[in-house]
């Protein structure tokens, strides 16, 4: 069961050998636009993806999407990384943020000048100095000296549910690279009539939005959960929180030297919108908003083996904020919503009362100076 | 069946006699924060509200909300306008945008210097010159010469479902007045721990967002409807359209001399979010997105006596755009999404194909210069 959407353009200009590292939802979904454009597409699975690779090799649909992948892609098991990486031109890291560094270390041995690395993971990590940093910066830190500044890193933001890329719902995403030529090159390889790509030099803004929108989406979920608790909708509350979240993304991005255009564009406003509609981050908030204690909600999701990126993003964001305060780039009172979410998620502050107070506190608080 | 939430503060400082013109959803909902703060609250119904006033006088819940109003408010029938307006200090116009001018003309005879008029209607209208103008400007045009510039006009924006104001879900709204002192005065009268108010001098930005978010919400509805048509979700598409809508609100507001802070704040981003969650504007889009011809969908909603403000907002916005082009403040290619919505709603362009093209066209198109 495969999809015959591949265009034959092997060896022609405008196509490349693209190796996708990670056969989960997003990695697998990206095979669709890549194959449609005639690229040579390799999908490599980690040890955790063995079942996925076996299913695909047996001609079955992808076990996560329940959807067939393009007929022309090649799949490789974890132990076949060397074969998978042979002649690779583009490497797409499609690994959950917590395992990204570990897997990237294995990939590094096959990297050489002229290749481009794309990270589609959304999150933050600790850098070598102990500071919280964006994922492409962590990947750069991991590169051996010989390769530093030789491998362009591209970050991806914008509203993009993987399954919808697979289905080919019209999607718009942002590819960010300090040197925009490389973003343009990748855009040319991957963009289709349904998978639309804009490019930007603002890596920091794109990545901060990508990571932190998960944190704020937990907050949007809280307002959804209030319906069960209070017996009536809190859409006004959700929209107020949405607006405050955008304002705090702007403050964070500005303090880190990124561009506000990313915040009000696809990486910020757009991705927050789609993340607030559905997904794990929203669900975690919803459960807590409905009345469950944060501790118990986290435990429940851990027991079900569900990783909620927004939960750790709240902690990373909270630490990033403290870091920025120490550096004099932010004052401690500038991100009340993030602090409130931290209190609810990590210190068991009562969700309903805390959010009511936050809405009071945040109304009229933010000044954009634009 | 009434609510005993009224505070006794009659005659004290910080309270006023507030007359609400229109006993529909929003007018009635605003009795809650006003009564809670101890104001003297008058609710006057138009000829269309006779049934509502009768129900309230009989001690029944409000027929629209199915919810009791505060026990201390006084209600008046349409023919009792003079009594209702006696000693009024604040007048809140809570009339649908299409009837606002007509009803305001009746109110004018009771206005005098020292009073403040608030418009909670969201929409656009034709001014005396034939140009499309914001509603508070239309009200100003209607004032007799003797009162011009003597009655401060306040516009209201932000995410605010009326029923949730009634329920007291936490809500944040924006009160806009050229002279911010008057906005502050009204804020002091109406703000509670649940109905939060920020103030701004940016009347134009607030009102353009309030009106045009309805237009763009029809577009968000289209993406919701695509699920029925195509068999799978289009949340990525909806979020992309959401982002493009915010960008076009910014272009419109900037061209009219308003502030971008309103666009990225509660009146723009916040109100678009809540309007895209549910409501008539979204529903109209949803029906068309699911496959019904725009003409038929409009006819259906007209037959059911449902006014969809987004439908006329698309036309007003389209005309406003042409006006701004003539004045050299905009080029014809700057608002592709608005033009696309006009083609779908008014020229029966195919919704799905048009939106797919729009997403391509709009990706990477907008530059914020912030």
CSV table of C-alpha atoms in Angstrom, one decimal, chain B residues 18-32 34 41-53 56 62-65 69 73-81 84-85 90-97 99-100 102-104 106-107 118-121 162 166:
chain,number,residue,atom,x,y,z
B,18,UNK,CA,-26.0,54.2,32.5
B,19,UNK,CA,-28.6,53.7,29.8
B,20,UNK,CA,-28.1,50.7,27.5
B,21,UNK,CA,-29.9,51.2,24.2
B,22,UNK,CA,-30.8,47.7,22.9
B,23,UNK,CA,-31.8,44.7,25.0
B,24,UNK,CA,-30.2,42.1,22.8
B,25,UNK,CA,-27.3,39.8,23.8
B,26,UNK,CA,-24.6,42.3,24.4
B,27,UNK,CA,-26.7,45.1,25.8
B,28,UNK,CA,-28.2,42.8,28.4
B,29,UNK,CA,-24.9,41.2,29.2
B,30,UNK,CA,-23.3,44.5,30.1
B,31,UNK,CA,-25.9,45.0,32.9
B,32,UNK,CA,-23.9,42.4,34.9
B,34,UNK,CA,-22.4,47.6,35.5
B,41,UNK,CA,-28.5,50.6,35.0
B,42,UNK,CA,-31.3,51.2,32.6
B,43,UNK,CA,-32.0,48.7,29.8
B,44,UNK,CA,-34.1,50.1,26.9
B,45,UNK,CA,-35.4,47.8,24.2
B,46,UNK,CA,-36.2,48.7,20.6
B,47,UNK,CA,-39.5,47.7,19.0
B,48,UNK,CA,-37.9,44.4,18.2
B,49,UNK,CA,-37.1,43.8,21.9
B,50,UNK,CA,-40.7,44.1,23.2
B,51,UNK,CA,-40.8,40.4,24.0
B,52,UNK,CA,-37.5,40.6,25.9
B,53,UNK,CA,-38.6,43.6,28.0
B,56,UNK,CA,-37.7,40.6,32.1
B,62,UNK,CA,-33.6,36.9,29.3
B,63,UNK,CA,-35.2,35.0,26.3
B,64,UNK,CA,-31.9,35.1,24.4
B,65,UNK,CA,-29.5,34.1,27.1
B,69,UNK,CA,-30.5,39.8,34.8
B,73,UNK,CA,-31.8,47.1,36.7
B,74,UNK,CA,-34.8,49.1,35.3
B,75,UNK,CA,-36.2,48.1,31.9
B,76,UNK,CA,-38.1,50.3,29.4
B,77,UNK,CA,-40.1,49.6,26.3
B,78,UNK,CA,-39.4,51.3,23.0
B,79,UNK,CA,-42.0,54.0,23.5
B,80,UNK,CA,-40.4,55.0,26.8
B,81,UNK,CA,-37.2,56.3,25.5
B,84,UNK,CA,-35.2,55.9,30.1
B,85,UNK,CA,-32.9,58.7,29.1
B,90,UNK,CA,-23.5,57.3,30.0
B,91,UNK,CA,-25.3,55.9,26.9
B,92,UNK,CA,-24.3,52.5,25.5
B,93,UNK,CA,-25.4,51.8,21.9
B,94,UNK,CA,-25.8,48.1,21.8
B,95,UNK,CA,-27.6,47.9,18.4
B,96,UNK,CA,-26.7,45.7,15.4
B,97,UNK,CA,-24.6,47.7,13.0
B,99,UNK,CA,-29.8,49.6,12.6
B,100,UNK,CA,-27.3,51.6,14.7
B,102,UNK,CA,-31.5,54.8,12.8
B,103,UNK,CA,-31.8,54.2,16.5
B,104,UNK,CA,-29.1,56.7,17.4
B,106,UNK,CA,-33.9,58.8,18.1
B,107,UNK,CA,-31.4,59.0,21.0
B,118,UNK,CA,-20.2,54.1,23.9
B,119,UNK,CA,-20.7,52.0,20.8
B,120,UNK,CA,-20.4,48.2,21.3
B,121,UNK,CA,-21.6,47.4,17.7
B,162,UNK,CA,-21.9,38.3,25.2
B,166,UNK,CA,-23.3,37.2,31.5
